[in-house]
Each structure stands twice: as C-alpha cells, then as structure tokens.
PDB file of C-alpha atoms and ligand atoms in Angstrom:
ATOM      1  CA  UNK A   2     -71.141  24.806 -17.939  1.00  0.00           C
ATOM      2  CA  UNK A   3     -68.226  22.560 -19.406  1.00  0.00           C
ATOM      3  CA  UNK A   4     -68.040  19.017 -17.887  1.00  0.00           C
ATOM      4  CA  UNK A   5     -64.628  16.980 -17.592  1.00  0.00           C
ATOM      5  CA  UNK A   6     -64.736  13.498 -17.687  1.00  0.00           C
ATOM      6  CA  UNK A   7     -62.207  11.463 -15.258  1.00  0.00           C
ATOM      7  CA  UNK A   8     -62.056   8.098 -13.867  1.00  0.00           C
ATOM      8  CA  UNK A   9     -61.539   7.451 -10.190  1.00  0.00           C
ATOM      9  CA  UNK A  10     -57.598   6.004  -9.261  1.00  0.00           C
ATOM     10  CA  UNK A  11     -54.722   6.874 -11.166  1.00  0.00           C
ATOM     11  CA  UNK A  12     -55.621   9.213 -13.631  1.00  0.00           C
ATOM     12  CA  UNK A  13     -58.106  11.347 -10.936  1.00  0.00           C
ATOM     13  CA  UNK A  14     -54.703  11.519  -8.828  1.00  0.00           C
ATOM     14  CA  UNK A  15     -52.953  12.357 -11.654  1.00  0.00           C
ATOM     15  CA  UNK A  16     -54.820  15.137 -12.886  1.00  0.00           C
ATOM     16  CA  UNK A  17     -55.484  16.662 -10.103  1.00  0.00           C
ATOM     17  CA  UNK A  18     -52.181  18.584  -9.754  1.00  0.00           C
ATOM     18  CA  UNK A  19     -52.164  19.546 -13.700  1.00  0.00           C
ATOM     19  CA  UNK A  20     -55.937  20.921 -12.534  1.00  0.00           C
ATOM     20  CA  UNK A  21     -54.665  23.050  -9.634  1.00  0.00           C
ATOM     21  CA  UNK A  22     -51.915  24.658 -11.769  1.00  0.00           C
ATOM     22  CA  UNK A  23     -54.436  25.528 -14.422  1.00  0.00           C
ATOM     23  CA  UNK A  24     -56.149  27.154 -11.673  1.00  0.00           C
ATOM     24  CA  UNK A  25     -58.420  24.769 -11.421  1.00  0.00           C
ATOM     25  CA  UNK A  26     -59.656  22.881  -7.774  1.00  0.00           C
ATOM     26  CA  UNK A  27     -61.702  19.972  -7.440  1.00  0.00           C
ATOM     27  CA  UNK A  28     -64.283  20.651  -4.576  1.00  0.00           C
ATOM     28  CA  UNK A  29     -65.269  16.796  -3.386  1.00  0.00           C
ATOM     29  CA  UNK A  30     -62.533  13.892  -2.980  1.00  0.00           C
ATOM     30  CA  UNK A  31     -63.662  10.675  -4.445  1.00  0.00           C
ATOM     31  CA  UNK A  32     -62.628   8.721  -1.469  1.00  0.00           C
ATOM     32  CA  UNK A  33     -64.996  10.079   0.293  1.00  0.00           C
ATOM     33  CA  UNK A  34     -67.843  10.802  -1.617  1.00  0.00           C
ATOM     34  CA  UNK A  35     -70.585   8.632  -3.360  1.00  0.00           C
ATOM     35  CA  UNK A  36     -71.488  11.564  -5.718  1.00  0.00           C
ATOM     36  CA  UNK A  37     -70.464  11.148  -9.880  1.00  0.00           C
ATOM     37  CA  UNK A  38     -70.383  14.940 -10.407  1.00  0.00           C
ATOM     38  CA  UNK A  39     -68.327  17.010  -8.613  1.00  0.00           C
ATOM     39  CA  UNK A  40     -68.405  20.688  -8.084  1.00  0.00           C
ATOM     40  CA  UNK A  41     -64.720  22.932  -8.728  1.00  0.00           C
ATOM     41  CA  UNK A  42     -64.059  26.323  -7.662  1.00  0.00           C
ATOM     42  CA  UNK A  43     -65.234  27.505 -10.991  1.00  0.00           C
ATOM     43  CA  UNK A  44     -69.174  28.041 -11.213  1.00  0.00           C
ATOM     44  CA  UNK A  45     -68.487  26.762 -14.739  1.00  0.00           C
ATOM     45  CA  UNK A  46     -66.847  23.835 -14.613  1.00  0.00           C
ATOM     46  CA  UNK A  47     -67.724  20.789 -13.341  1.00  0.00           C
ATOM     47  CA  UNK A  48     -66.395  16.975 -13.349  1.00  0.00           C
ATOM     48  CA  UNK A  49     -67.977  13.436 -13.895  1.00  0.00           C
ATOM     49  CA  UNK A  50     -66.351  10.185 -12.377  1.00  0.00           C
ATOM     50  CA  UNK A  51     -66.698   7.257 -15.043  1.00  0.00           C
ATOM     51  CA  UNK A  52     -64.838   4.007 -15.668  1.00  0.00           C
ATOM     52  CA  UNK A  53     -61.487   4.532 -17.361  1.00  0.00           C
ATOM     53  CA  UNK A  54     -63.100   3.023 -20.385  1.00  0.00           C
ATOM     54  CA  UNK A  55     -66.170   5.033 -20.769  1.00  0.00           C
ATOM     55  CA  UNK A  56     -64.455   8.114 -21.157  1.00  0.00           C
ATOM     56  CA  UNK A  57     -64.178   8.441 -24.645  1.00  0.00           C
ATOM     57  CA  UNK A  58     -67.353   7.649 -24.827  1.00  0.00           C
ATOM     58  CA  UNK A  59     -68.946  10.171 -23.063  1.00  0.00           C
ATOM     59  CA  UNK A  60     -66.683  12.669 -24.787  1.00  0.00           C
ATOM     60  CA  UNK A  61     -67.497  11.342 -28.343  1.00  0.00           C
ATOM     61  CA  UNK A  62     -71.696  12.067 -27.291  1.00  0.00           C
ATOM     62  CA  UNK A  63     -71.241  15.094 -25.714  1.00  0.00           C
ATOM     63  CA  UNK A  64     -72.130  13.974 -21.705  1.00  0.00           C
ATOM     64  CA  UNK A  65     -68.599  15.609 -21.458  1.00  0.00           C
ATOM     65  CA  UNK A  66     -67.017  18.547 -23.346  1.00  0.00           C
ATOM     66  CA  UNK A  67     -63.688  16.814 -22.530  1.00  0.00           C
ATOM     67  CA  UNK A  68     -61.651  14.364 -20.798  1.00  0.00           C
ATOM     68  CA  UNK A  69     -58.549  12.332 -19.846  1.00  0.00           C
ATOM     69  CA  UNK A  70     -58.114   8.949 -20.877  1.00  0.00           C
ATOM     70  CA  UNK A  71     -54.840   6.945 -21.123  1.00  0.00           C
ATOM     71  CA  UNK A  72     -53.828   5.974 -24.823  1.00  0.00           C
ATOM     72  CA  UNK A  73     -54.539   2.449 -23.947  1.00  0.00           C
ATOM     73  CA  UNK A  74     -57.952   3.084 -23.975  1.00  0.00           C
ATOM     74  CA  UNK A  75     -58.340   5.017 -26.890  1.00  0.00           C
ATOM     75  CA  UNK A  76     -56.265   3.370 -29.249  1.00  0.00           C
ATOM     76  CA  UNK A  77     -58.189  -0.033 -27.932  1.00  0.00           C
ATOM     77  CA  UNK A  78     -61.519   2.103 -28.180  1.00  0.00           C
ATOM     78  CA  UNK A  79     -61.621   2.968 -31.802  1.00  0.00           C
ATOM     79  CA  UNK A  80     -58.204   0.641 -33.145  1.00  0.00           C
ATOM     80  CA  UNK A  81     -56.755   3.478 -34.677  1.00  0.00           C
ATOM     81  CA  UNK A  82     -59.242   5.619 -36.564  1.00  0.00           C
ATOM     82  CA  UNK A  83     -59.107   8.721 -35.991  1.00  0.00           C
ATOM     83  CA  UNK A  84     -62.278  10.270 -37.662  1.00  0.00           C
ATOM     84  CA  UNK A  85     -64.424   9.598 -34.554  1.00  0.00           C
ATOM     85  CA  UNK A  86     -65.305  12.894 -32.976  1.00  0.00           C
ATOM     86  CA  UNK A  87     -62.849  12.912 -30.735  1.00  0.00           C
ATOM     87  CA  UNK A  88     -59.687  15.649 -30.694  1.00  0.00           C
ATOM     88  CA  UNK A  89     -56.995  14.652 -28.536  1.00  0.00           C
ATOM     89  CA  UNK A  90     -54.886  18.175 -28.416  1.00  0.00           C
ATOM     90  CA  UNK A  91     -52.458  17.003 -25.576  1.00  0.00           C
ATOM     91  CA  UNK A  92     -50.240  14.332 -24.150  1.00  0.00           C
ATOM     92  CA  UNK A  93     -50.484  15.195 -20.599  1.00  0.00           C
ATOM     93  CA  UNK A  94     -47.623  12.627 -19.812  1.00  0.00           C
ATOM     94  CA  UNK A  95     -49.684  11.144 -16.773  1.00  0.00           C
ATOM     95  CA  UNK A  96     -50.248   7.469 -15.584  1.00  0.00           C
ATOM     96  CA  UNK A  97     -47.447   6.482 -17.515  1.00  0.00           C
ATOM     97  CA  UNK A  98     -47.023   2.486 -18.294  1.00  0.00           C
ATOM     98  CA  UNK A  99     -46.427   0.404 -21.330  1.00  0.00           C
ATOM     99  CA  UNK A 100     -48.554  -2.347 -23.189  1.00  0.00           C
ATOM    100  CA  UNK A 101     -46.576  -5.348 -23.355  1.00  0.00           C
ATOM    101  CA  UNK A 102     -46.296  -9.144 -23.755  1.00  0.00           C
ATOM    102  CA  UNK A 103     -45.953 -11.018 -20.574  1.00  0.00           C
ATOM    103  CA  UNK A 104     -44.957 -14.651 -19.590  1.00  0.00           C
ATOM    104  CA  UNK A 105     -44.359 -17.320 -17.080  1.00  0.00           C
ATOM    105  CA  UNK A 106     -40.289 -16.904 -16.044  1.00  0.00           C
ATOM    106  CA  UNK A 107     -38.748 -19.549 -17.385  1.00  0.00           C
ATOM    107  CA  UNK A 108     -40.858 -20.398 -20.405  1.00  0.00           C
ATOM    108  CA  UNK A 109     -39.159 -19.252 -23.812  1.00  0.00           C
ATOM    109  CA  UNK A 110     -41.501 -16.806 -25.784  1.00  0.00           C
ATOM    110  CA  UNK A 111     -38.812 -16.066 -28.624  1.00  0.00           C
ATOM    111  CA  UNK A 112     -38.548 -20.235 -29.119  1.00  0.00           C
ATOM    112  CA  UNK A 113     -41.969 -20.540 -29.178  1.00  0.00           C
ATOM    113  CA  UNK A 114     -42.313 -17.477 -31.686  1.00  0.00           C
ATOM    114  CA  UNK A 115     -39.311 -18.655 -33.900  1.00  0.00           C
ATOM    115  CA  UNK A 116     -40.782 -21.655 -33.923  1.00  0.00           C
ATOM    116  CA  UNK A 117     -44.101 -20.892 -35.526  1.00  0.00           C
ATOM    117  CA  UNK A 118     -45.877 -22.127 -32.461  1.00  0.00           C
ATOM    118  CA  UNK A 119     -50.042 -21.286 -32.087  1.00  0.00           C
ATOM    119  CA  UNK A 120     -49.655 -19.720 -28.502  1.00  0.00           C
ATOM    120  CA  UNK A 121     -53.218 -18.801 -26.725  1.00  0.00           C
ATOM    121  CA  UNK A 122     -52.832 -15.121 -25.122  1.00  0.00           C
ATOM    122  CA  UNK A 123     -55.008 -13.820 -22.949  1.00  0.00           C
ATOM    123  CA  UNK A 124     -56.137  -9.668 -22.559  1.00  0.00           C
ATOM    124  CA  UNK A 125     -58.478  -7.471 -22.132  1.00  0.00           C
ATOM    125  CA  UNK A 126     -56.914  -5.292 -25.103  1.00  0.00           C
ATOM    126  CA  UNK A 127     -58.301  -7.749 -28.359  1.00  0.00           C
ATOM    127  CA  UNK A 128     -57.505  -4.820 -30.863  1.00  0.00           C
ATOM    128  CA  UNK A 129     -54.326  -4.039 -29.907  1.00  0.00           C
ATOM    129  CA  UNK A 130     -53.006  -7.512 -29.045  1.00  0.00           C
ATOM    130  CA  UNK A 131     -54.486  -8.810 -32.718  1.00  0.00           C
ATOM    131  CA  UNK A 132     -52.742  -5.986 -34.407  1.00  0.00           C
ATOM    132  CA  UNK A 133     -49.472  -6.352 -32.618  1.00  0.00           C
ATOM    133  CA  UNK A 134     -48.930 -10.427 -33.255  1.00  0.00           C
ATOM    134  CA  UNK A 135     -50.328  -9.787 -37.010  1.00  0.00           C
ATOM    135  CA  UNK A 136     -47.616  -7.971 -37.772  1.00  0.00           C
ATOM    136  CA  UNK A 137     -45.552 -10.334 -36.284  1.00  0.00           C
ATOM    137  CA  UNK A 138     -47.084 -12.402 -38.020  1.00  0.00           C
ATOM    138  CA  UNK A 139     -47.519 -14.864 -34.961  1.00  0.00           C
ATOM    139  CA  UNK A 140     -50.573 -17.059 -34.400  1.00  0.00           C
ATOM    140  CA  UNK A 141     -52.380 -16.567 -31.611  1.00  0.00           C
ATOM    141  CA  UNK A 142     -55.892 -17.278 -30.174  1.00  0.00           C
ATOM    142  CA  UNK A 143     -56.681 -14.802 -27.865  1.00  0.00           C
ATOM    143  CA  UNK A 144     -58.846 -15.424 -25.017  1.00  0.00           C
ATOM    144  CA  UNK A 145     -61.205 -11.810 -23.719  1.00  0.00           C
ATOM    145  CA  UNK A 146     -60.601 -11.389 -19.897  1.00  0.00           C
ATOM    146  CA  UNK A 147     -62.031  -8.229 -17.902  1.00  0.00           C
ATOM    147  CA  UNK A 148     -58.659  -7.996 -15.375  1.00  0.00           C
ATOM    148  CA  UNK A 149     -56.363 -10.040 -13.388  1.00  0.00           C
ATOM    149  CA  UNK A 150     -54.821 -10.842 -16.481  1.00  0.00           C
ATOM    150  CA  UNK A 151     -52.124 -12.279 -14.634  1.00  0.00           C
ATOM    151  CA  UNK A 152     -53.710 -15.302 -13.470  1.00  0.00           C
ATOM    152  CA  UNK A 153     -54.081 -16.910 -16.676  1.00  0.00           C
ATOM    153  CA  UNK A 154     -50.374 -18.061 -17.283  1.00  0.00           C
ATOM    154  CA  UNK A 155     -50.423 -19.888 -14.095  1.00  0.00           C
ATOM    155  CA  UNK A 156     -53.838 -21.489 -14.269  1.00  0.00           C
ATOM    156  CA  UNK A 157     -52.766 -22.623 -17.757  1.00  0.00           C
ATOM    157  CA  UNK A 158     -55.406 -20.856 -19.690  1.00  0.00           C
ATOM    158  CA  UNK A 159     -53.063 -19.176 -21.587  1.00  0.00           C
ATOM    159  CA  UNK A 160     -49.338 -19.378 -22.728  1.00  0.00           C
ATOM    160  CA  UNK A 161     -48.959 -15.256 -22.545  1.00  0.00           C
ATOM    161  CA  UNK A 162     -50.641 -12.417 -21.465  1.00  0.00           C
ATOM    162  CA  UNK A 163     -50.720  -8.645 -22.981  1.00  0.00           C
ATOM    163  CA  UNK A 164     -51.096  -6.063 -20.077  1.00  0.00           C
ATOM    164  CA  UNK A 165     -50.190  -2.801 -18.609  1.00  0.00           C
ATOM    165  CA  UNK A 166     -47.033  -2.409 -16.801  1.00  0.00           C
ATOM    166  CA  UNK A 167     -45.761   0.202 -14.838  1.00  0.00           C
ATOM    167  CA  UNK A 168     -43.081  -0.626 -12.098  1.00  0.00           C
ATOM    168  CA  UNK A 169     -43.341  -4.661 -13.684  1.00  0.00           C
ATOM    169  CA  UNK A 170     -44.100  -5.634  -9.333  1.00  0.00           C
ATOM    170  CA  UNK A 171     -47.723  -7.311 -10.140  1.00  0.00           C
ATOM    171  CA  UNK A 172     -46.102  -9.303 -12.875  1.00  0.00           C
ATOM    172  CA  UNK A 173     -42.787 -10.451 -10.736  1.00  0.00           C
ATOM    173  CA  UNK A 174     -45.264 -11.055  -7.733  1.00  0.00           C
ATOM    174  CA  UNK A 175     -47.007 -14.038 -10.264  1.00  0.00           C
ATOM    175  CA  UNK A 176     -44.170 -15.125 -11.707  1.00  0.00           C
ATOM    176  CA  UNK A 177     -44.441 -13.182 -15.106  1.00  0.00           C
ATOM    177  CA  UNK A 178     -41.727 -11.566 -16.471  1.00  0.00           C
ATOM    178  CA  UNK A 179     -42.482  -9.118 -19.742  1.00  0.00           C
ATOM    179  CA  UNK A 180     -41.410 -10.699 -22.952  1.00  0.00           C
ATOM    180  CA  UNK A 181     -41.962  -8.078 -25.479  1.00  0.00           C
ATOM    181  CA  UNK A 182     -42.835  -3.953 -25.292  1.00  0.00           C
ATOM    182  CA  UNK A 183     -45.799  -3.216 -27.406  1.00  0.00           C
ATOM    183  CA  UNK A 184     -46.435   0.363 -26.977  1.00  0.00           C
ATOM    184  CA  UNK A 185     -45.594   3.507 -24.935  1.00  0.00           C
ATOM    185  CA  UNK A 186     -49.012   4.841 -22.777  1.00  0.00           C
ATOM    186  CA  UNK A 187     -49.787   8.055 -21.006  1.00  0.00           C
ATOM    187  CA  UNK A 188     -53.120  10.248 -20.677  1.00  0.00           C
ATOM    188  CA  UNK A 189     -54.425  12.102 -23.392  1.00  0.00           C
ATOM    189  CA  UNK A 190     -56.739  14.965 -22.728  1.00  0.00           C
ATOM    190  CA  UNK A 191     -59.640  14.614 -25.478  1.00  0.00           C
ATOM    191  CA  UNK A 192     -62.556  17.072 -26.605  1.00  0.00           C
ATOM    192  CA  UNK A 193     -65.231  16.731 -28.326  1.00  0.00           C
ATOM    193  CA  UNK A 194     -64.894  17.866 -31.783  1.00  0.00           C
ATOM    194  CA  UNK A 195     -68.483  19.726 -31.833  1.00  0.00           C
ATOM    195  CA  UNK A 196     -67.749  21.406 -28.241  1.00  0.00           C
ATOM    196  CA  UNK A 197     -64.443  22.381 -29.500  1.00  0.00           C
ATOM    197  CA  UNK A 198     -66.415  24.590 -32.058  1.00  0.00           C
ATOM    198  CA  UNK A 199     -69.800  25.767 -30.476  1.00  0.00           C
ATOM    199  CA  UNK A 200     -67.955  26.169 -26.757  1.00  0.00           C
ATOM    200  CA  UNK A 201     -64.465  27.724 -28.442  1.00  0.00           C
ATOM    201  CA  UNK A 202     -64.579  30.699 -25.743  1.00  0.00           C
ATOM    202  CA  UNK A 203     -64.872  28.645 -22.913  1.00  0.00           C
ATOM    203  CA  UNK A 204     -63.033  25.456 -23.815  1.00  0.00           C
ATOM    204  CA  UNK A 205     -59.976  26.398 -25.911  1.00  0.00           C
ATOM    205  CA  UNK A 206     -58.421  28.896 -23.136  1.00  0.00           C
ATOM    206  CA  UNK A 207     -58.912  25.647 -20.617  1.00  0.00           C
ATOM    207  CA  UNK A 208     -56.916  23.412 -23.024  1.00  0.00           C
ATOM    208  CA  UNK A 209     -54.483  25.748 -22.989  1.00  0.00           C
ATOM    209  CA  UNK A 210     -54.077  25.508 -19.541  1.00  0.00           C
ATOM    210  CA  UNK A 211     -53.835  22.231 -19.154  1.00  0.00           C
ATOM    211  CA  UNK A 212     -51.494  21.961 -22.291  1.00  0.00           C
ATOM    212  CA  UNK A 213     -49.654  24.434 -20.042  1.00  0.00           C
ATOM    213  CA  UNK A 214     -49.464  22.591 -16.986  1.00  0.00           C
ATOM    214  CA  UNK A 215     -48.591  19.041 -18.909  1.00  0.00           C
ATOM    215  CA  UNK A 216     -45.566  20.913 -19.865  1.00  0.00           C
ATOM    216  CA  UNK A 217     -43.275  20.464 -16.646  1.00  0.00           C
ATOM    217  CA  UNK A 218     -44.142  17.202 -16.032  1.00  0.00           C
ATOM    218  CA  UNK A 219     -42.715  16.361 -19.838  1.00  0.00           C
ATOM    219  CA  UNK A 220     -39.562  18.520 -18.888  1.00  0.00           C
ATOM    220  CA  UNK A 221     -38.782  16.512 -15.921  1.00  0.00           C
ATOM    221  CA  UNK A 222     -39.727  12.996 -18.098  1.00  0.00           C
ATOM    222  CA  UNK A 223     -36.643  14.255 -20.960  1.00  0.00           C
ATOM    223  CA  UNK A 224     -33.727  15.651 -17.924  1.00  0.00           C
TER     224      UNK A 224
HETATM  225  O1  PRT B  27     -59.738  -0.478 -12.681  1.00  0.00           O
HETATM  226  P1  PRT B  27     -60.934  -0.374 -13.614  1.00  0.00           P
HETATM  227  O2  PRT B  27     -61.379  -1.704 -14.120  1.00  0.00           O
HETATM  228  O3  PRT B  27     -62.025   0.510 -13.096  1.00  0.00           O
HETATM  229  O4  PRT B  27     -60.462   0.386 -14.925  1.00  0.00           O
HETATM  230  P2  PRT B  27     -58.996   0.532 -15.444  1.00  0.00           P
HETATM  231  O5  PRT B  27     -58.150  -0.583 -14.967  1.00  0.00           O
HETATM  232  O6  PRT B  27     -59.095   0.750 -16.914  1.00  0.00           O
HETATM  233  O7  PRT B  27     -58.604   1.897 -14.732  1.00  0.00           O
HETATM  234  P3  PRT B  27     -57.278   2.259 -13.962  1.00  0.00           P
HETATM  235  O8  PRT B  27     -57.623   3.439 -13.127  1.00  0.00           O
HETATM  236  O9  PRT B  27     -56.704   1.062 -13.295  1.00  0.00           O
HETATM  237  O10 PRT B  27     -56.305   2.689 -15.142  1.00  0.00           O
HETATM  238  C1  PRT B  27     -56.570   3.854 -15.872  1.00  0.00           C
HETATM  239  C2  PRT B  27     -55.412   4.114 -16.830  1.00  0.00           C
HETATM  240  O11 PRT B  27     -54.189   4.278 -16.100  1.00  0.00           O
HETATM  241  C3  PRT B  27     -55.097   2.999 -17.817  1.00  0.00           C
HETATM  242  O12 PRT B  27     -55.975   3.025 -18.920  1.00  0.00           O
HETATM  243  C4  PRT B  27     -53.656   3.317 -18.199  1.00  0.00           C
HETATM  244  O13 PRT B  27     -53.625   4.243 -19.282  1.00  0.00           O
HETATM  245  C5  PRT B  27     -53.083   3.996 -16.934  1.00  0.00           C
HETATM  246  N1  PRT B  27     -52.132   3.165 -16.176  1.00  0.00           N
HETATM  247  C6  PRT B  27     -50.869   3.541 -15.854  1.00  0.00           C
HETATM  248  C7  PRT B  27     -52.317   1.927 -15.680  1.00  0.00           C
HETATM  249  C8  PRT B  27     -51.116   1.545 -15.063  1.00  0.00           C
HETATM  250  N2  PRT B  27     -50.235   2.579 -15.178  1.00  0.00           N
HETATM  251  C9  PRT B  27     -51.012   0.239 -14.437  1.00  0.00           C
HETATM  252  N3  PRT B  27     -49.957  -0.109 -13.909  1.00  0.00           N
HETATM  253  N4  PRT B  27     -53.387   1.094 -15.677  1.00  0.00           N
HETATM  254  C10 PRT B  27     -53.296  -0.109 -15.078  1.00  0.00           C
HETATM  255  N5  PRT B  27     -52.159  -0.571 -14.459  1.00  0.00           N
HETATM  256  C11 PRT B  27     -52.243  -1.931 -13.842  1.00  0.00           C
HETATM  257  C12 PRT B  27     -51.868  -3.054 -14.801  1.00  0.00           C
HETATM  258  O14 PRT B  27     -53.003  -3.438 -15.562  1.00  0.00           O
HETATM  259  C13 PRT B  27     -51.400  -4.172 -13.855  1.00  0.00           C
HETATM  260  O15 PRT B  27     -52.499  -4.870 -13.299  1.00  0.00           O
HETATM  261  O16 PRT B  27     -51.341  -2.064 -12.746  1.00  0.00           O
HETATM  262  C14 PRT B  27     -50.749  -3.372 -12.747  1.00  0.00           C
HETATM  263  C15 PRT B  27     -49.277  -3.306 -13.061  1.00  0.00           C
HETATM  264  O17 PRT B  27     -48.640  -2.305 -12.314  1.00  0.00           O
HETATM  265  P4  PRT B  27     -47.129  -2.541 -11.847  1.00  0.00           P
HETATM  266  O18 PRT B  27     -46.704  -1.237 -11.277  1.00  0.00           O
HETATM  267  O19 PRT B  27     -47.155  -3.640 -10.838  1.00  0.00           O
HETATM  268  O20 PRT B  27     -46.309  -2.910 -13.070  1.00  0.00           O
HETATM  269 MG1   MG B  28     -57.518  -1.009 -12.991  1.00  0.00          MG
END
C-alpha cells in the first residue's frame, strides 16, 4: 500500500486533476467527509488529509511514502537543508503564489529601508523572512503570528508583513499593497528517501506519472 499525503483546500483541488491524468481517482471528497484516509480506485494506493504544514513531516517518518507540499512550506520547514530525508523529484507547478513583503499603502518601505530604520515585521514564515532581510541587511524584529497576517499593519503591531500572495485581493482588501517579491512558490511532490528505495517498483512508475501530468500545466505557465 503507498500512502499520499495532501492537505485539504488548494493543493487537494489542485492535485486532483494531475491525479486523474496519472490514472489515478480519489474515491471520497473532503467536503463531505470527516474521514483522514481516503480510498482511490487503486487497491494500492491510498491518501491522508493533513495540515499543509505537516506534510513534510509525515513524509520525512514514513506515515506517507509521498506527498505535495508547496515550497513555502518546505523551504520554511527545514531553511534550506537539503539532507533531510526528503526527495522532492518534481515541481508540479500547482497553487502557485509568491512570498513577499507587504505594507500599509501609503507608508514608504524603501525610505524606511534606505534609511536604516529597525522596522517590526510580522509572519508566520520566521526562517524565510530572517534570511531574506539579512541579506538585505535590514533590521527587523519579527513578531510569530499563526495567520491573518494582514491585520497586523493596521492594528499597529507591525510596520510590514511577509505573506503569500496570489491574485494580491486579501492584501488590497486591508489596505496592503506588496513592497518587495521574496520568492517564487508552487507544489513540490516529495518522497521519502527510504520508500524511494525499498518501494522502487511501486513508487517510481507513480512519480513518473505525476511528473507526467505536471508537464502541461508547465507548458501552458511558459506560452
Ligand atoms: O489554512 P491552513 O492554516 O490549514 O494551512 P495553510 O494556510 O498552510 O494551507 P493552505 O491550503 O491555505 O495553503 C497551502 C499552500 O498553498 C501554501 O503552502 C502555498 O504553497 C499555496 N498557496 C498558493 C497559497 C496561496 N496560493 C495563497 N494565496 N497559500 C495561501 N494563500 C493565502 C495567503 O496566505 C493570503 O492570506 O491567500 C491569501 C492571499 O491570496 P490572494 O489571492 O488574495 O492574493
Ligand atoms: Mg490557509
């Protein structure tokens, strides 16, 4: 039995079509279910619905032989280091967005940069955020929040934010407009390394499917 890991939302909806052209269907909609594994048309493959965030960790111990987890999570996860049991064979060019610096409209980020100022940004990404302004070398203090990142600018708990942004409505909506792009994100499908080895018969011909089916999607992303 090989296990794929997913989170409910956008990367469930995301992979689902990538899943059906690998030949793959999911049995049970996660709408409408309460159940954490579900079945697929193949007796030997089965899924697991986790938070976007425990993904790679469930891959890295083996509760799943592989996953999907957007590069925001990974790089955030392990801050770069690659050495962690964890292959990541294929950009599947899902849930895009980008990380990036937000702000209130209006307020100067560059000024306050140039100027040397200590701003306070808040985030749920501390790696990523830390590592981007050090080699700006800006100062920061940056304040650990779990979501609705946007608030913080406008109930003056921070000067900035760093957040995901995909169509940039949730920041215009609060009066944020993005300031700086850190990074490119989209889904990575990851394996882990040991399954990748002991389960090579059953696992490598799925990858291949789903590297595959990733492959259109990228096609359409370059016309
Ligand atoms: O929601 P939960 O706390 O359970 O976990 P999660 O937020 O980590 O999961 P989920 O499902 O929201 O996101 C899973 C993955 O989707 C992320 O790790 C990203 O790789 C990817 N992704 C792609 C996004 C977005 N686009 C995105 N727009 N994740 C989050 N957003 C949020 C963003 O944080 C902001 O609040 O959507 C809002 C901005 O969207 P726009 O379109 O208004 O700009
Ligand atoms: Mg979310």
């Amino acid at each position: 039995m090989l296990t794929l890991a997913l989170s409910k939302g956008r990367i469930f909806d995301d992979t689902l079509p990538l899943l059906q052209r690998a030949g793959v269907e999911v049995v049970e909609d996660p709408q409408s279910t309460r159940k954490l594994i579900l079945g697929t048309n193949r007796a030997d493959l089965r899924v697991v619905l986790v938070r976007a965030s425990d993904v790679p960790t469930y891959v890295r111990y083996g509760g799943a032989d592989l996953g999907v987890a957007g590069l925001d999570v990974l790089l955030e996860a392990d801050a770069g280091d690659d050495g962690d049991g964890l292959y990541r064979p294929v950009d599947l060019g899902i849930a895009r967005c980008r990380l990036s610096v937000a702000a209130p409209v209006g307020w100067d980020y560059a000024a306050a940069v140039r100027q040397g100022a200590r701003l306070r940004v808040a985030t749920k990404y501390l790696n990523l955020a830390r590592e981007h302004f050090a080699a700006k070398g800006v100062h920061v203090d940056l304040v650990k929040l779990y979501g609705s990142m946007e608030l913080a600018p406008l109930t003056g708990i921070a000067d900035a934010i760093v957040d995901l942004v995909s169509t940039g409505g949730t920041l215009r909506a609060n009066g944020l407009a993005e300031v700086e792009r850190i990074l490119d994100i989209s889904a990575r499908l990851i394996v882990n390394q040991a399954a990748f080895k002991t389960r090579a018969a059953a696992l490598r011909p799925l990858v291949a499917a789903l590297r595959a089916a990733a492959r259109p999607s990228h096609a359409e992303a370059q016309s």
